[in-house]
């Protein structure tokens, strides 16, 4: 995921301190005072420019984000504000190079290069300090965005829903081809689980969203409502898990009411109901499984594969040669 590649964004003071220390160290090696002052300025503005430019370039192109991540980033911060800060930092880098280069050229043959060196350093410092708030804002965004779960909209995605303790994470761990990824959800206090089930050249991406699809609509705050919209936009199917034994702490009636409310707000997305803990109590008229004994798990996986087979995201089907008579 592109967000993981964003490095820590230094503050204005950190950028200036590192650049000035490096330039001062190199200056000591010069015997000609005037050349040493010129090289000092060139070293400072080059180092500052490189650090500012690197901070900008390591952020992804927000115009190329998937709708899912566009929604999530706007939910957490503001893409427009991030772009504004990136633009301000890019401007500062260009301005530092312009000003520093002008002072370095002015030093050649100047009678007092010490004064020009001090002036150049002050101008460069002033420019960088102007974007300190932008640097801090981008680092705040970076610290949150890099922890977002890696959900790939190009893969067939099953979003698992249901009340807490019905066995959602157990199901994902059982059917995943590798260890499930657990990542922070910046808009809830919970942890999201993402598993993958390999099917030939394809993968079924299975997502559990604690705090989003595990309680009635009226109990969600505004941020969670927006997150719900983003999650359902990426879902190709919703698997609603019910605990008919009610050992989860929620009545069967309440669980089915939650299912109906989710079905209402996710119109257009197929929703399938599966009864878990069938070793304790099953329910006629539904698919039953037990994550404890693994009974019925194969049938549920087969259901997911059926949905994948008919999906436009099915790579295997897309690459099959057409039948020709």
Short mmCIF file of N, CA and C in Angstrom, two decimals, residues 116-126:
data_model
loop_
_atom_site.label_atom_id
_atom_site.label_comp_id
_atom_site.label_asym_id
_atom_site.label_seq_id
_atom_site.Cartn_x
_atom_site.Cartn_y
_atom_site.Cartn_z
N UNK A 116 27.03 37.80 3.87
CA UNK A 116 26.11 37.18 2.91
C UNK A 116 25.70 35.78 3.36
N UNK A 117 26.66 35.05 3.96
CA UNK A 117 26.34 33.70 4.46
C UNK A 117 25.27 33.78 5.54
N UNK A 118 25.41 34.74 6.45
CA UNK A 118 24.43 34.90 7.53
C UNK A 118 23.07 35.32 6.98
N UNK A 119 23.08 36.22 5.98
CA UNK A 119 21.82 36.65 5.37
C UNK A 119 21.12 35.49 4.67
N UNK A 120 21.90 34.70 3.94
CA UNK A 120 21.34 33.55 3.22
C UNK A 120 20.73 32.55 4.19
N UNK A 121 21.46 32.28 5.28
CA UNK A 121 20.96 31.33 6.28
C UNK A 121 19.66 31.83 6.91
N UNK A 122 19.59 33.13 7.19
CA UNK A 122 18.38 33.70 7.79
C UNK A 122 17.20 33.61 6.82
N UNK A 123 17.44 33.93 5.54
CA UNK A 123 16.35 33.86 4.55
C UNK A 123 15.85 32.44 4.37
N UNK A 124 16.78 31.50 4.27
CA UNK A 124 16.40 30.09 4.10
C UNK A 124 15.61 29.60 5.32
N UNK A 125 16.09 29.96 6.51
CA UNK A 125 15.39 29.55 7.74
C UNK A 125 13.98 30.12 7.78
N UNK A 126 13.83 31.37 7.37
CA UNK A 126 12.52 32.02 7.38
C UNK A 126 11.55 31.31 6.45
#
